[in-house]
Amino acid sequence: MKNVLFATTALIATAGIASADVTVGGDAHMGVIYNGAGAGSTDIKHRMRVTFAGSVETDSGISFTASSRATMNDNADNAIIGHNKVTMKSGGLTLAVGATHGAMKSLARVATFHGFDAGSLYYTAGGSGVDNNVGLGDGGNNVLVRFDSGDFSVAAGMDVDGNTQEIAASYTFNNITIAAGADSSNQWMLAAKYSGGDFSVGLGTNDNSDIVLTTGYNISDATSLGFGIDAASGGTFNAVGMQIAHDLGGATLTGALGQVGGATTVASLGVSFSF
């Protein structure tokens, strides 16, 4: 009888509480990178990133999500909880506070991240990567409001101190997406993307006169090719590179080769997986 009373009391007490979900996931990689820096230019890299997220939905259908992540690079005890973000969503309207991507980066970015570690292949040699982003970064503390309606999206954002405001919009038709964004510091981004079947291509630019071209092609269900080039004003190349990735069934083997600054050759080979 006591058990029945306890169960009934607990049911009544929790009847008004919305269902909640808590998840823990992440990714990891290991491999070798050649950064073209002469002696000692070959580095063995490994990393694990763990992401924590919790979500709840109210009786009226509004969903709330909070997330953070911890990154452990190489063999250092350097894991710090960061990239904190809280999001509220109702229908096509989303409000996010914290480590958001910002309006321009969310809608008008053209970028590719080669290598088993998703992009740092270029940065090890001081390059800027294949990326047209000039807006608010996802590592900052920002406010983002976004509305999605069918093939149309519009977003506005700013840093929490109100120093920089930005707005962006995108529209998709026949597998083609066009997007534009600008901020209060006179920075802007333009993007055009196509994705159909096994092929994708992106073309982007910004107020720095960077021209970014990315392409991807699925050779088979398990193997894909990627190419990217970031041409700066004056005809120099910030970065150019290509990669081949093969799905091992639960993990991915990736080899990449590129050049940064128009002179420094970089390469990498490694494996990555998610959990």
PDB file of C-alpha atoms in Angstrom:
ATOM      1  CA  MET A   1       0.000   0.000   0.000  1.00  0.00           C
ATOM      2  CA  LYS A   2       2.866   2.359   0.808  1.00  0.00           C
ATOM      3  CA  ASN A   3       4.417   1.684  -2.595  1.00  0.00           C
ATOM      4  CA  VAL A   4       1.134   2.446  -4.340  1.00  0.00           C
ATOM      5  CA  LEU A   5       0.741   5.701  -2.392  1.00  0.00           C
ATOM      6  CA  PHE A   6       4.335   6.690  -3.143  1.00  0.00           C
ATOM      7  CA  ALA A   7       3.956   5.984  -6.857  1.00  0.00           C
ATOM      8  CA  THR A   8       0.679   7.910  -7.013  1.00  0.00           C
ATOM      9  CA  THR A   9       2.176  10.887  -5.148  1.00  0.00           C
ATOM     10  CA  ALA A  10       5.227  10.933  -7.417  1.00  0.00           C
ATOM     11  CA  LEU A  11       3.029  10.821 -10.532  1.00  0.00           C
ATOM     12  CA  ILE A  12       0.945  13.756  -9.345  1.00  0.00           C
ATOM     13  CA  ALA A  13       4.054  15.736  -8.384  1.00  0.00           C
ATOM     14  CA  THR A  14       5.678  15.305 -11.813  1.00  0.00           C
ATOM     15  CA  ALA A  15       2.592  15.633 -13.972  1.00  0.00           C
ATOM     16  CA  GLY A  16       3.337  19.268 -14.824  1.00  0.00           C
ATOM     17  CA  ILE A  17       7.035  18.769 -15.560  1.00  0.00           C
ATOM     18  CA  ALA A  18       7.984  18.575 -19.244  1.00  0.00           C
ATOM     19  CA  SER A  19      10.040  15.613 -20.407  1.00  0.00           C
ATOM     20  CA  ALA A  20      13.780  16.243 -20.468  1.00  0.00           C
ATOM     21  CA  ASP A  21      16.708  14.663 -22.314  1.00  0.00           C
ATOM     22  CA  VAL A  22      20.373  14.693 -21.327  1.00  0.00           C
ATOM     23  CA  THR A  23      23.017  13.538 -23.789  1.00  0.00           C
ATOM     24  CA  VAL A  24      26.782  13.076 -23.709  1.00  0.00           C
ATOM     25  CA  GLY A  25      28.658  12.588 -26.976  1.00  0.00           C
ATOM     26  CA  GLY A  26      31.728  13.740 -28.774  1.00  0.00           C
ATOM     27  CA  ASP A  27      34.501  12.942 -31.204  1.00  0.00           C
ATOM     28  CA  ALA A  28      38.180  12.062 -31.269  1.00  0.00           C
ATOM     29  CA  HIS A  29      41.039  11.825 -33.722  1.00  0.00           C
ATOM     30  CA  MET A  30      44.686  10.864 -34.029  1.00  0.00           C
ATOM     31  CA  GLY A  31      47.217  11.230 -36.808  1.00  0.00           C
ATOM     32  CA  VAL A  32      50.310  12.934 -38.123  1.00  0.00           C
ATOM     33  CA  ILE A  33      50.621  16.431 -39.610  1.00  0.00           C
ATOM     34  CA  TYR A  34      53.447  17.848 -41.728  1.00  0.00           C
ATOM     35  CA  ASN A  35      53.388  21.635 -41.303  1.00  0.00           C
ATOM     36  CA  GLY A  36      56.219  22.561 -43.655  1.00  0.00           C
ATOM     37  CA  ALA A  37      58.182  24.442 -41.005  1.00  0.00           C
ATOM     38  CA  GLY A  38      61.576  22.787 -41.530  1.00  0.00           C
ATOM     39  CA  ALA A  39      63.186  20.884 -38.661  1.00  0.00           C
ATOM     40  CA  GLY A  40      60.620  19.345 -36.369  1.00  0.00           C
ATOM     41  CA  SER A  41      57.887  19.977 -38.909  1.00  0.00           C
ATOM     42  CA  THR A  42      56.119  16.650 -38.355  1.00  0.00           C
ATOM     43  CA  ASP A  43      53.708  16.533 -35.421  1.00  0.00           C
ATOM     44  CA  ILE A  44      51.717  13.639 -33.981  1.00  0.00           C
ATOM     45  CA  LYS A  45      48.338  14.932 -32.894  1.00  0.00           C
ATOM     46  CA  HIS A  46      45.426  13.526 -30.949  1.00  0.00           C
ATOM     47  CA  ARG A  47      42.339  15.058 -29.393  1.00  0.00           C
ATOM     48  CA  MET A  48      39.111  14.118 -27.662  1.00  0.00           C
ATOM     49  CA  ARG A  49      36.124  16.454 -27.390  1.00  0.00           C
ATOM     50  CA  VAL A  50      33.141  15.675 -25.176  1.00  0.00           C
ATOM     51  CA  THR A  51      29.869  17.564 -25.611  1.00  0.00           C
ATOM     52  CA  PHE A  52      27.231  17.783 -22.892  1.00  0.00           C
ATOM     53  CA  ALA A  53      23.671  18.787 -23.743  1.00  0.00           C
ATOM     54  CA  GLY A  54      20.342  18.916 -21.971  1.00  0.00           C
ATOM     55  CA  SER A  55      16.951  19.776 -23.426  1.00  0.00           C
ATOM     56  CA  VAL A  56      13.378  20.166 -22.280  1.00  0.00           C
ATOM     57  CA  GLU A  57      10.107  20.944 -24.031  1.00  0.00           C
ATOM     58  CA  THR A  58       7.276  22.826 -22.388  1.00  0.00           C
ATOM     59  CA  ASP A  59       3.623  21.848 -22.621  1.00  0.00           C
ATOM     60  CA  SER A  60       3.138  24.692 -25.111  1.00  0.00           C
ATOM     61  CA  GLY A  61       5.797  23.255 -27.468  1.00  0.00           C
ATOM     62  CA  ILE A  62       8.694  25.608 -26.726  1.00  0.00           C
ATOM     63  CA  SER A  63      12.000  23.736 -26.554  1.00  0.00           C
ATOM     64  CA  PHE A  64      15.022  24.789 -24.493  1.00  0.00           C
ATOM     65  CA  THR A  65      18.519  23.381 -24.945  1.00  0.00           C
ATOM     66  CA  ALA A  66      21.761  24.010 -23.045  1.00  0.00           C
ATOM     67  CA  SER A  67      25.135  22.713 -24.230  1.00  0.00           C
ATOM     68  CA  SER A  68      28.826  22.879 -23.309  1.00  0.00           C
ATOM     69  CA  ARG A  69      31.927  21.023 -24.373  1.00  0.00           C
ATOM     70  CA  ALA A  70      35.324  20.010 -23.048  1.00  0.00           C
ATOM     71  CA  THR A  71      38.327  19.571 -25.346  1.00  0.00           C
ATOM     72  CA  MET A  72      41.439  17.581 -24.453  1.00  0.00           C
ATOM     73  CA  ASN A  73      44.342  18.256 -26.837  1.00  0.00           C
ATOM     74  CA  ASP A  74      47.333  15.937 -27.051  1.00  0.00           C
ATOM     75  CA  ASN A  75      48.647  14.702 -23.683  1.00  0.00           C
ATOM     76  CA  ALA A  76      48.017  17.857 -21.663  1.00  0.00           C
ATOM     77  CA  ASP A  77      45.575  18.110 -18.752  1.00  0.00           C
ATOM     78  CA  ASN A  78      43.906  21.019 -20.488  1.00  0.00           C
ATOM     79  CA  ALA A  79      40.203  20.168 -20.576  1.00  0.00           C
ATOM     80  CA  ILE A  80      38.129  23.252 -19.811  1.00  0.00           C
ATOM     81  CA  ILE A  81      34.357  23.398 -20.102  1.00  0.00           C
ATOM     82  CA  GLY A  82      33.533  26.031 -22.697  1.00  0.00           C
ATOM     83  CA  HIS A  83      31.484  26.947 -25.759  1.00  0.00           C
ATOM     84  CA  ASN A  84      28.463  27.324 -23.503  1.00  0.00           C
ATOM     85  CA  LYS A  85      25.152  28.033 -25.218  1.00  0.00           C
ATOM     86  CA  VAL A  86      21.464  28.182 -24.262  1.00  0.00           C
ATOM     87  CA  THR A  87      18.843  28.004 -27.018  1.00  0.00           C
ATOM     88  CA  MET A  88      15.080  28.528 -27.096  1.00  0.00           C
ATOM     89  CA  LYS A  89      13.061  27.430 -30.139  1.00  0.00           C
ATOM     90  CA  SER A  90       9.398  27.694 -31.068  1.00  0.00           C
ATOM     91  CA  GLY A  91       8.323  26.808 -34.585  1.00  0.00           C
ATOM     92  CA  GLY A  92      10.669  28.551 -37.001  1.00  0.00           C
ATOM     93  CA  LEU A  93      11.927  31.075 -34.448  1.00  0.00           C
ATOM     94  CA  THR A  94      15.186  30.441 -32.589  1.00  0.00           C
ATOM     95  CA  LEU A  95      16.867  32.516 -29.876  1.00  0.00           C
ATOM     96  CA  ALA A  96      20.390  31.516 -28.805  1.00  0.00           C
ATOM     97  CA  VAL A  97      22.729  33.108 -26.250  1.00  0.00           C
ATOM     98  CA  GLY A  98      26.381  32.209 -25.752  1.00  0.00           C
ATOM     99  CA  ALA A  99      28.708  30.520 -28.246  1.00  0.00           C
ATOM    100  CA  THR A 100      26.472  31.023 -31.278  1.00  0.00           C
ATOM    101  CA  HIS A 101      27.853  31.119 -34.808  1.00  0.00           C
ATOM    102  CA  GLY A 102      26.495  34.610 -35.358  1.00  0.00           C
ATOM    103  CA  ALA A 103      24.156  35.638 -38.174  1.00  0.00           C
ATOM    104  CA  MET A 104      26.664  35.924 -41.018  1.00  0.00           C
ATOM    105  CA  LYS A 105      28.585  32.769 -40.122  1.00  0.00           C
ATOM    106  CA  SER A 106      25.355  30.770 -39.786  1.00  0.00           C
ATOM    107  CA  LEU A 107      23.925  31.707 -43.183  1.00  0.00           C
ATOM    108  CA  ALA A 108      26.581  33.185 -45.510  1.00  0.00           C
ATOM    109  CA  ARG A 109      29.688  31.125 -44.806  1.00  0.00           C
ATOM    110  CA  VAL A 110      31.596  29.097 -47.409  1.00  0.00           C
ATOM    111  CA  ALA A 111      34.342  26.966 -45.861  1.00  0.00           C
ATOM    112  CA  THR A 112      35.964  23.569 -45.990  1.00  0.00           C
ATOM    113  CA  PHE A 113      37.970  21.813 -43.279  1.00  0.00           C
ATOM    114  CA  HIS A 114      40.512  19.370 -44.636  1.00  0.00           C
ATOM    115  CA  GLY A 115      42.347  16.773 -42.619  1.00  0.00           C
ATOM    116  CA  PHE A 116      41.547  14.197 -39.957  1.00  0.00           C
ATOM    117  CA  ASP A 117      41.288  16.990 -37.387  1.00  0.00           C
ATOM    118  CA  ALA A 118      38.775  19.057 -39.383  1.00  0.00           C
ATOM    119  CA  GLY A 119      40.833  21.992 -40.502  1.00  0.00           C
ATOM    120  CA  SER A 120      43.903  22.738 -38.409  1.00  0.00           C
ATOM    121  CA  LEU A 121      46.049  21.374 -41.243  1.00  0.00           C
ATOM    122  CA  TYR A 122      46.176  24.921 -42.602  1.00  0.00           C
ATOM    123  CA  TYR A 123      46.577  26.734 -39.303  1.00  0.00           C
ATOM    124  CA  THR A 124      49.690  24.799 -38.205  1.00  0.00           C
ATOM    125  CA  ALA A 125      51.634  26.733 -40.813  1.00  0.00           C
ATOM    126  CA  GLY A 126      50.117  30.097 -39.988  1.00  0.00           C
ATOM    127  CA  GLY A 127      47.500  30.020 -42.724  1.00  0.00           C
ATOM    128  CA  SER A 128      43.973  31.333 -42.523  1.00  0.00           C
ATOM    129  CA  GLY A 129      42.204  28.302 -43.930  1.00  0.00           C
ATOM    130  CA  VAL A 130      39.637  28.026 -46.712  1.00  0.00           C
ATOM    131  CA  ASP A 131      36.946  30.257 -45.240  1.00  0.00           C
ATOM    132  CA  ASN A 132      35.174  33.508 -46.107  1.00  0.00           C
ATOM    133  CA  ASN A 133      34.018  34.179 -42.529  1.00  0.00           C
ATOM    134  CA  VAL A 134      34.609  37.678 -41.122  1.00  0.00           C
ATOM    135  CA  GLY A 135      31.730  37.839 -38.671  1.00  0.00           C
ATOM    136  CA  LEU A 136      31.192  36.897 -35.051  1.00  0.00           C
ATOM    137  CA  GLY A 137      32.908  33.652 -34.109  1.00  0.00           C
ATOM    138  CA  ASP A 138      31.257  30.719 -32.380  1.00  0.00           C
ATOM    139  CA  GLY A 139      33.768  30.968 -29.530  1.00  0.00           C
ATOM    140  CA  GLY A 140      32.408  34.343 -28.431  1.00  0.00           C
ATOM    141  CA  ASN A 141      29.523  35.360 -26.199  1.00  0.00           C
ATOM    142  CA  ASN A 142      26.790  36.382 -28.599  1.00  0.00           C
ATOM    143  CA  VAL A 143      23.042  36.720 -29.025  1.00  0.00           C
ATOM    144  CA  LEU A 144      21.421  35.265 -32.141  1.00  0.00           C
ATOM    145  CA  VAL A 145      17.823  35.478 -33.350  1.00  0.00           C
ATOM    146  CA  ARG A 146      16.954  33.381 -36.387  1.00  0.00           C
ATOM    147  CA  PHE A 147      13.741  32.706 -38.304  1.00  0.00           C
ATOM    148  CA  ASP A 148      13.327  29.867 -40.809  1.00  0.00           C
ATOM    149  CA  SER A 149      10.324  29.577 -43.096  1.00  0.00           C
ATOM    150  CA  GLY A 150      10.530  26.977 -45.826  1.00  0.00           C
ATOM    151  CA  ASP A 151      13.457  27.827 -48.099  1.00  0.00           C
ATOM    152  CA  PHE A 152      14.006  31.285 -46.568  1.00  0.00           C
ATOM    153  CA  SER A 153      16.077  32.112 -43.473  1.00  0.00           C
ATOM    154  CA  VAL A 154      16.945  35.416 -41.847  1.00  0.00           C
ATOM    155  CA  ALA A 155      19.074  36.064 -38.756  1.00  0.00           C
ATOM    156  CA  ALA A 156      20.310  38.942 -36.620  1.00  0.00           C
ATOM    157  CA  GLY A 157      23.018  38.831 -33.995  1.00  0.00           C
ATOM    158  CA  MET A 158      25.352  40.813 -31.796  1.00  0.00           C
ATOM    159  CA  ASP A 159      27.930  40.309 -29.081  1.00  0.00           C
ATOM    160  CA  VAL A 160      26.489  40.586 -25.570  1.00  0.00           C
ATOM    161  CA  ASP A 161      28.249  43.929 -25.033  1.00  0.00           C
ATOM    162  CA  GLY A 162      26.464  45.384 -28.045  1.00  0.00           C
ATOM    163  CA  ASN A 163      29.657  46.443 -29.832  1.00  0.00           C
ATOM    164  CA  THR A 164      28.925  44.648 -33.120  1.00  0.00           C
ATOM    165  CA  GLN A 165      25.570  43.935 -34.731  1.00  0.00           C
ATOM    166  CA  GLU A 166      25.021  41.839 -37.864  1.00  0.00           C
ATOM    167  CA  ILE A 167      22.248  40.584 -40.101  1.00  0.00           C
ATOM    168  CA  ALA A 168      22.108  37.880 -42.785  1.00  0.00           C
ATOM    169  CA  ALA A 169      19.634  36.109 -45.028  1.00  0.00           C
ATOM    170  CA  SER A 170      19.588  33.062 -47.298  1.00  0.00           C
ATOM    171  CA  TYR A 171      17.250  31.523 -49.852  1.00  0.00           C
ATOM    172  CA  THR A 172      17.312  28.044 -51.399  1.00  0.00           C
ATOM    173  CA  PHE A 173      15.866  27.011 -54.766  1.00  0.00           C
ATOM    174  CA  ASN A 174      16.599  24.037 -57.051  1.00  0.00           C
ATOM    175  CA  ASN A 175      19.415  22.825 -54.737  1.00  0.00           C
ATOM    176  CA  ILE A 176      21.037  26.280 -54.918  1.00  0.00           C
ATOM    177  CA  THR A 177      21.426  28.530 -51.873  1.00  0.00           C
ATOM    178  CA  ILE A 178      22.322  32.195 -52.097  1.00  0.00           C
ATOM    179  CA  ALA A 179      23.145  34.199 -48.965  1.00  0.00           C
ATOM    180  CA  ALA A 180      24.412  37.586 -47.843  1.00  0.00           C
ATOM    181  CA  GLY A 181      25.295  39.233 -44.558  1.00  0.00           C
ATOM    182  CA  ALA A 182      26.705  42.483 -43.181  1.00  0.00           C
ATOM    183  CA  ASP A 183      27.604  43.965 -39.807  1.00  0.00           C
ATOM    184  CA  SER A 184      27.933  47.349 -38.126  1.00  0.00           C
ATOM    185  CA  SER A 185      31.713  47.367 -38.730  1.00  0.00           C
ATOM    186  CA  ASN A 186      31.203  47.453 -42.513  1.00  0.00           C
ATOM    187  CA  GLN A 187      32.145  43.822 -42.894  1.00  0.00           C
ATOM    188  CA  TRP A 188      30.132  41.692 -45.305  1.00  0.00           C
ATOM    189  CA  MET A 189      29.909  38.181 -46.722  1.00  0.00           C
ATOM    190  CA  LEU A 190      28.342  36.697 -49.862  1.00  0.00           C
ATOM    191  CA  ALA A 191      27.790  33.020 -50.623  1.00  0.00           C
ATOM    192  CA  ALA A 192      26.395  30.749 -53.316  1.00  0.00           C
ATOM    193  CA  LYS A 193      26.169  26.984 -52.816  1.00  0.00           C
ATOM    194  CA  TYR A 194      24.927  24.004 -54.781  1.00  0.00           C
ATOM    195  CA  SER A 195      24.313  20.503 -53.465  1.00  0.00           C
ATOM    196  CA  GLY A 196      22.788  17.763 -55.561  1.00  0.00           C
ATOM    197  CA  GLY A 197      23.335  14.028 -55.610  1.00  0.00           C
ATOM    198  CA  ASP A 198      26.983  13.207 -54.960  1.00  0.00           C
ATOM    199  CA  PHE A 199      28.341  16.665 -55.872  1.00  0.00           C
ATOM    200  CA  SER A 200      28.518  19.963 -53.996  1.00  0.00           C
ATOM    201  CA  VAL A 201      30.176  23.304 -54.691  1.00  0.00           C
ATOM    202  CA  GLY A 202      30.402  26.616 -52.844  1.00  0.00           C
ATOM    203  CA  LEU A 203      31.583  30.079 -53.848  1.00  0.00           C
ATOM    204  CA  GLY A 204      32.027  32.881 -51.324  1.00  0.00           C
ATOM    205  CA  THR A 205      33.632  36.269 -50.860  1.00  0.00           C
ATOM    206  CA  ASN A 206      33.866  39.051 -48.265  1.00  0.00           C
ATOM    207  CA  ASP A 207      34.941  42.654 -47.711  1.00  0.00           C
ATOM    208  CA  ASN A 208      38.590  41.515 -47.566  1.00  0.00           C
ATOM    209  CA  SER A 209      38.315  40.521 -51.252  1.00  0.00           C
ATOM    210  CA  ASP A 210      38.859  36.873 -50.387  1.00  0.00           C
ATOM    211  CA  ILE A 211      37.415  34.500 -52.973  1.00  0.00           C
ATOM    212  CA  VAL A 212      36.673  31.035 -51.615  1.00  0.00           C
ATOM    213  CA  LEU A 213      35.811  28.004 -53.748  1.00  0.00           C
ATOM    214  CA  THR A 214      34.971  24.598 -52.295  1.00  0.00           C
ATOM    215  CA  THR A 215      33.908  21.357 -53.987  1.00  0.00           C
ATOM    216  CA  GLY A 216      33.034  17.877 -52.781  1.00  0.00           C
ATOM    217  CA  TYR A 217      32.282  14.630 -54.582  1.00  0.00           C
ATOM    218  CA  ASN A 218      31.228  11.220 -53.276  1.00  0.00           C
ATOM    219  CA  ILE A 219      33.099   8.590 -55.267  1.00  0.00           C
ATOM    220  CA  SER A 220      31.114   5.857 -53.539  1.00  0.00           C
ATOM    221  CA  ASP A 221      29.047   5.366 -50.398  1.00  0.00           C
ATOM    222  CA  ALA A 222      32.291   5.115 -48.408  1.00  0.00           C
ATOM    223  CA  THR A 223      34.795   7.385 -50.186  1.00  0.00           C
ATOM    224  CA  SER A 224      34.699  11.132 -50.860  1.00  0.00           C
ATOM    225  CA  LEU A 225      36.936  13.802 -52.374  1.00  0.00           C
ATOM    226  CA  GLY A 226      37.176  17.422 -51.277  1.00  0.00           C
ATOM    227  CA  PHE A 227      38.907  20.489 -52.695  1.00  0.00           C
ATOM    228  CA  GLY A 228      39.171  24.079 -51.533  1.00  0.00           C
ATOM    229  CA  ILE A 229      40.942  27.295 -52.460  1.00  0.00           C
ATOM    230  CA  ASP A 230      41.062  30.674 -50.720  1.00  0.00           C
ATOM    231  CA  ALA A 231      42.454  33.367 -53.002  1.00  0.00           C
ATOM    232  CA  ALA A 232      43.358  36.708 -51.423  1.00  0.00           C
ATOM    233  CA  SER A 233      43.387  40.078 -53.161  1.00  0.00           C
ATOM    234  CA  GLY A 234      46.492  40.579 -55.288  1.00  0.00           C
ATOM    235  CA  GLY A 235      46.465  37.024 -56.602  1.00  0.00           C
ATOM    236  CA  THR A 236      48.086  35.307 -53.609  1.00  0.00           C
ATOM    237  CA  PHE A 237      46.631  32.183 -52.033  1.00  0.00           C
ATOM    238  CA  ASN A 238      45.743  32.074 -48.352  1.00  0.00           C
ATOM    239  CA  ALA A 239      45.230  28.332 -48.657  1.00  0.00           C
ATOM    240  CA  VAL A 240      44.623  25.629 -51.227  1.00  0.00           C
ATOM    241  CA  GLY A 241      44.180  21.943 -50.587  1.00  0.00           C
ATOM    242  CA  MET A 242      42.423  18.664 -51.187  1.00  0.00           C
ATOM    243  CA  GLN A 243      41.584  15.530 -49.239  1.00  0.00           C
ATOM    244  CA  ILE A 244      40.298  12.012 -49.661  1.00  0.00           C
ATOM    245  CA  ALA A 245      38.256  10.436 -46.882  1.00  0.00           C
ATOM    246  CA  HIS A 246      37.199   6.803 -46.528  1.00  0.00           C
ATOM    247  CA  ASP A 247      34.556   5.500 -44.145  1.00  0.00           C
ATOM    248  CA  LEU A 248      35.881   2.477 -42.280  1.00  0.00           C
ATOM    249  CA  GLY A 249      32.486   1.732 -40.772  1.00  0.00           C
ATOM    250  CA  GLY A 250      32.443   3.630 -37.476  1.00  0.00           C
ATOM    251  CA  ALA A 251      35.584   5.684 -38.148  1.00  0.00           C
ATOM    252  CA  THR A 252      37.003   7.717 -41.053  1.00  0.00           C
ATOM    253  CA  LEU A 253      40.505   7.582 -42.525  1.00  0.00           C
ATOM    254  CA  THR A 254      41.496  10.936 -44.045  1.00  0.00           C
ATOM    255  CA  GLY A 255      44.507  12.040 -46.058  1.00  0.00           C
ATOM    256  CA  ALA A 256      45.012  15.685 -47.030  1.00  0.00           C
ATOM    257  CA  LEU A 257      47.543  17.793 -48.924  1.00  0.00           C
ATOM    258  CA  GLY A 258      47.658  21.573 -49.231  1.00  0.00           C
ATOM    259  CA  GLN A 259      49.599  24.800 -49.342  1.00  0.00           C
ATOM    260  CA  VAL A 260      49.317  27.963 -47.246  1.00  0.00           C
ATOM    261  CA  GLY A 261      50.613  31.449 -47.913  1.00  0.00           C
ATOM    262  CA  GLY A 262      51.433  30.518 -51.479  1.00  0.00           C
ATOM    263  CA  ALA A 263      54.611  28.752 -50.381  1.00  0.00           C
ATOM    264  CA  THR A 264      54.313  26.343 -47.440  1.00  0.00           C
ATOM    265  CA  THR A 265      53.301  22.742 -48.161  1.00  0.00           C
ATOM    266  CA  VAL A 266      51.220  20.945 -45.531  1.00  0.00           C
ATOM    267  CA  ALA A 267      49.909  17.396 -45.327  1.00  0.00           C
ATOM    268  CA  SER A 268      48.186  15.074 -42.881  1.00  0.00           C
ATOM    269  CA  LEU A 269      47.025  11.491 -42.442  1.00  0.00           C
ATOM    270  CA  GLY A 270      44.876  10.226 -39.626  1.00  0.00           C
ATOM    271  CA  VAL A 271      41.682   8.691 -38.376  1.00  0.00           C
ATOM    272  CA  SER A 272      38.650  10.249 -36.653  1.00  0.00           C
ATOM    273  CA  PHE A 273      35.442   8.954 -35.098  1.00  0.00           C
ATOM    274  CA  SER A 274      32.383  10.152 -33.224  1.00  0.00           C
ATOM    275  CA  PHE A 275      30.717   8.613 -30.194  1.00  0.00           C
TER     276      PHE A 275
END
